[in-house]
Amino acid sequence: MRYSFLALAANALRGHRRWRPAWRSPQPQRGYEVVIVGGGGHALATAYYLAKLHGVTDVAVLERGWIGGGNTGRNTTIVRSNYLHDANAHFYEHSLKLWEGLSRDLNYNVMFSPRGVLNLAHSDGQLETYSRRGNAMRMNGIDAVLLDREQVRAMVPDLDCSPQARYPVHGGLLQPRGGTARHDAVAWGFARAASALGVDIIQQCEVTGIRVEAGRVQGVETTRGYIGASKVAIAVAGHSSRVAAMAGVALPIESHVLQAMVTEPVKPFLDTVVTSGATHLYVSQTNKGEVLLGGDIDGYNSYAQRGNLPIVEDVLRAAVSLFPRLSRLRLMRTWGGIMDMTMDGSPIIGKLPVGGLYLNGGWCYGGFKATPGSGWVFAHTVAHDEPHALNAAFSLERFWSGHLIDEKGAGATPGAH
Amino acid sequence: MLLIPCPHCGPRAQVEFAYGGDATVARPVDPDAVGARQWLDHVYLRENPKGPHLEWWQHVAGCRAWIRVRRDTVTHAVLGAATAAGSIEGGAS
């Protein structure tokens, strides 16, 4: 069923009793052309673009829990493409362009809200580096505006821009086309569209092994039996190491826990996304009015979807120093998700050294904004057995060839993003 | 908050420590005997286990010594700790 004003009105008159489930829940078949491990936004986007753009509809998406129940539902919903290096800039800008037309493409409102993403500069030196990054972005055709302190103050009146602020604001780099999207809707929209094109979405089906013979993938062992597959595509960021290990592939990844939190809801006061690299803070206000806060990873290997209090205190300290009036709000909820932290801070999207096995992972903090772009390039990679030009640089082999995409310039540090 | 039993100072709060990563990663003993591939494996690859994990922590706000800790990455339970050269009770190495 296509969603439209007429469908909404007709169902409203019938008491909303005739809506059908948005996607099918079939039993797994004995084999598929492509099995996608994982049922988050990236996996569902991959399935959708495989079916829509490459004509590959014999596809199963295998999800251990429920779709969108992992990192897709745990992020801070920020969408942006404000990167310095060419490989990142081109890839994330392609993703941002897909975001801009996504609700129409999927016939599902993903509530993409280009409210702008503002990076604060707390010193002249930082403003200089933002100037450099902004110029690099504009050279790559991406929107970037360098703001001085007064422009930042006018845009975010509640920000402490006074000279005596603990972290004085010297200006900022704004990407006006960046913003936020409704993360659950992204998973549900891709699931609905993929299912309509013939993709089988199978929930509560955990992959427990990958069968490899003569260097080529044969299928996957699951909690619901063996499923054969010509190609297996892994999109399980957070657990990429564990699933790749099933096929004997080691990855340059550590899993870490990243926390986020919301305050009680308040009236609208913040109509953009504010980030501060120096204090490492992300702030936005959700459509429900909650102030949504994110910061650093806890800093030690973890597969627990919960973190510890020191980092919560750290995030709140930064938030209150930048927005003093937040001090009177109560925190309503904190949660954590597991991040694949790669050794250069950039994702891995490409072939693995086993025939027919592909990896989409290593997203560090930054997977959500990439969802449509990641699915788009990963579908191309799986369908053609070779990467698209947009993800060729994100190969696993780059760690041995020396072509790292080290956006932070920090070396082998599983803490960059 | 993790409570880390420093073998020198006793149980101390996590905030006194800095994390040093996987303690099972071994630097090649003879640098001339291994090729670039093995060096890069050493720099980048991690087993990244789900469960018990042997890791380095430095007690930066205490004795400043590097210690080894075995900790479960799913439950965050600290299973044991030892000096850099010592052995952890109830486990190999």
mmCIF file of C-alpha atoms in Angstrom, chain A residues 64 239 241-242 250-256 299-304 306 308-310 343 397 399-400 404 412, chain B residues 1-2 14-15 19 21-22 37 40-41 43-51 53 55 57 71 73-76:
data_model
loop_
_atom_site.group_PDB
_atom_site.id
_atom_site.type_symbol
_atom_site.label_atom_id
_atom_site.label_comp_id
_atom_site.label_asym_id
_atom_site.label_seq_id
_atom_site.Cartn_x
_atom_site.Cartn_y
_atom_site.Cartn_z
ATOM 1 C CA ARG A 64 19.368 -11.433 15.457
ATOM 2 C CA HIS A 239 30.046 -6.908 16.086
ATOM 3 C CA SER A 241 35.003 -8.565 14.384
ATOM 4 C CA ARG A 242 32.901 -11.439 15.696
ATOM 5 C CA ALA A 250 40.739 -10.674 11.438
ATOM 6 C CA LEU A 251 39.891 -6.970 11.364
ATOM 7 C CA PRO A 252 41.683 -3.781 12.508
ATOM 8 C CA ILE A 253 38.796 -2.997 14.853
ATOM 9 C CA GLU A 254 38.114 -2.671 18.572
ATOM 10 C CA SER A 255 34.539 -2.636 19.889
ATOM 11 C CA HIS A 256 33.780 0.212 22.281
ATOM 12 C CA GLY A 299 37.383 4.353 26.197
ATOM 13 C CA TYR A 300 37.789 0.628 26.865
ATOM 14 C CA ASN A 301 36.775 -2.442 24.861
ATOM 15 C CA SER A 302 33.142 -3.296 25.462
ATOM 16 C CA TYR A 303 30.283 -5.299 24.007
ATOM 17 C CA ALA A 304 27.888 -4.157 26.744
ATOM 18 C CA ARG A 306 25.611 0.361 28.516
ATOM 19 C CA ASN A 308 29.657 4.090 32.978
ATOM 20 C CA LEU A 309 29.009 7.330 34.826
ATOM 21 C CA PRO A 310 32.379 9.131 34.372
ATOM 22 C CA MET A 343 42.397 2.090 13.547
ATOM 23 C CA GLU A 397 43.503 -3.666 2.257
ATOM 24 C CA PHE A 399 45.665 -0.862 6.331
ATOM 25 C CA TRP A 400 48.455 -2.861 4.647
ATOM 26 C CA LEU A 404 44.732 5.169 5.486
ATOM 27 C CA ALA A 412 46.623 3.892 14.810
ATOM 28 C CA MET B 1 32.251 2.913 37.550
ATOM 29 C CA LEU B 2 34.841 0.151 37.259
ATOM 30 C CA GLN B 14 38.399 3.718 37.056
ATOM 31 C CA VAL B 15 38.852 7.490 36.729
ATOM 32 C CA TYR B 19 43.296 2.572 29.193
ATOM 33 C CA GLY B 21 44.331 -1.557 25.027
ATOM 34 C CA ASP B 22 44.810 -5.260 24.298
ATOM 35 C CA ARG B 37 52.833 -7.414 6.535
ATOM 36 C CA LEU B 40 51.190 -3.984 10.115
ATOM 37 C CA ASP B 41 49.306 -6.962 11.580
ATOM 38 C CA VAL B 43 49.961 -2.399 14.627
ATOM 39 C CA TYR B 44 46.379 -2.834 13.421
ATOM 40 C CA LEU B 45 44.858 -6.267 14.044
ATOM 41 C CA ARG B 46 43.034 -7.031 17.298
ATOM 42 C CA GLU B 47 41.217 -10.179 18.318
ATOM 43 C CA ASN B 48 38.548 -7.959 19.926
ATOM 44 C CA PRO B 49 37.005 -10.754 22.031
ATOM 45 C CA LYS B 50 33.466 -10.736 23.392
ATOM 46 C CA GLY B 51 34.074 -11.939 26.941
ATOM 47 C CA HIS B 53 39.879 -9.560 27.643
ATOM 48 C CA GLU B 55 44.258 -5.386 28.731
ATOM 49 C CA TRP B 57 45.734 0.087 32.198
ATOM 50 C CA ARG B 71 38.034 -7.850 32.347
ATOM 51 C CA THR B 73 33.855 -6.998 27.815
ATOM 52 C CA VAL B 74 30.191 -8.046 28.115
ATOM 53 C CA THR B 75 29.597 -7.718 31.873
ATOM 54 C CA HIS B 76 32.444 -5.231 32.589
#
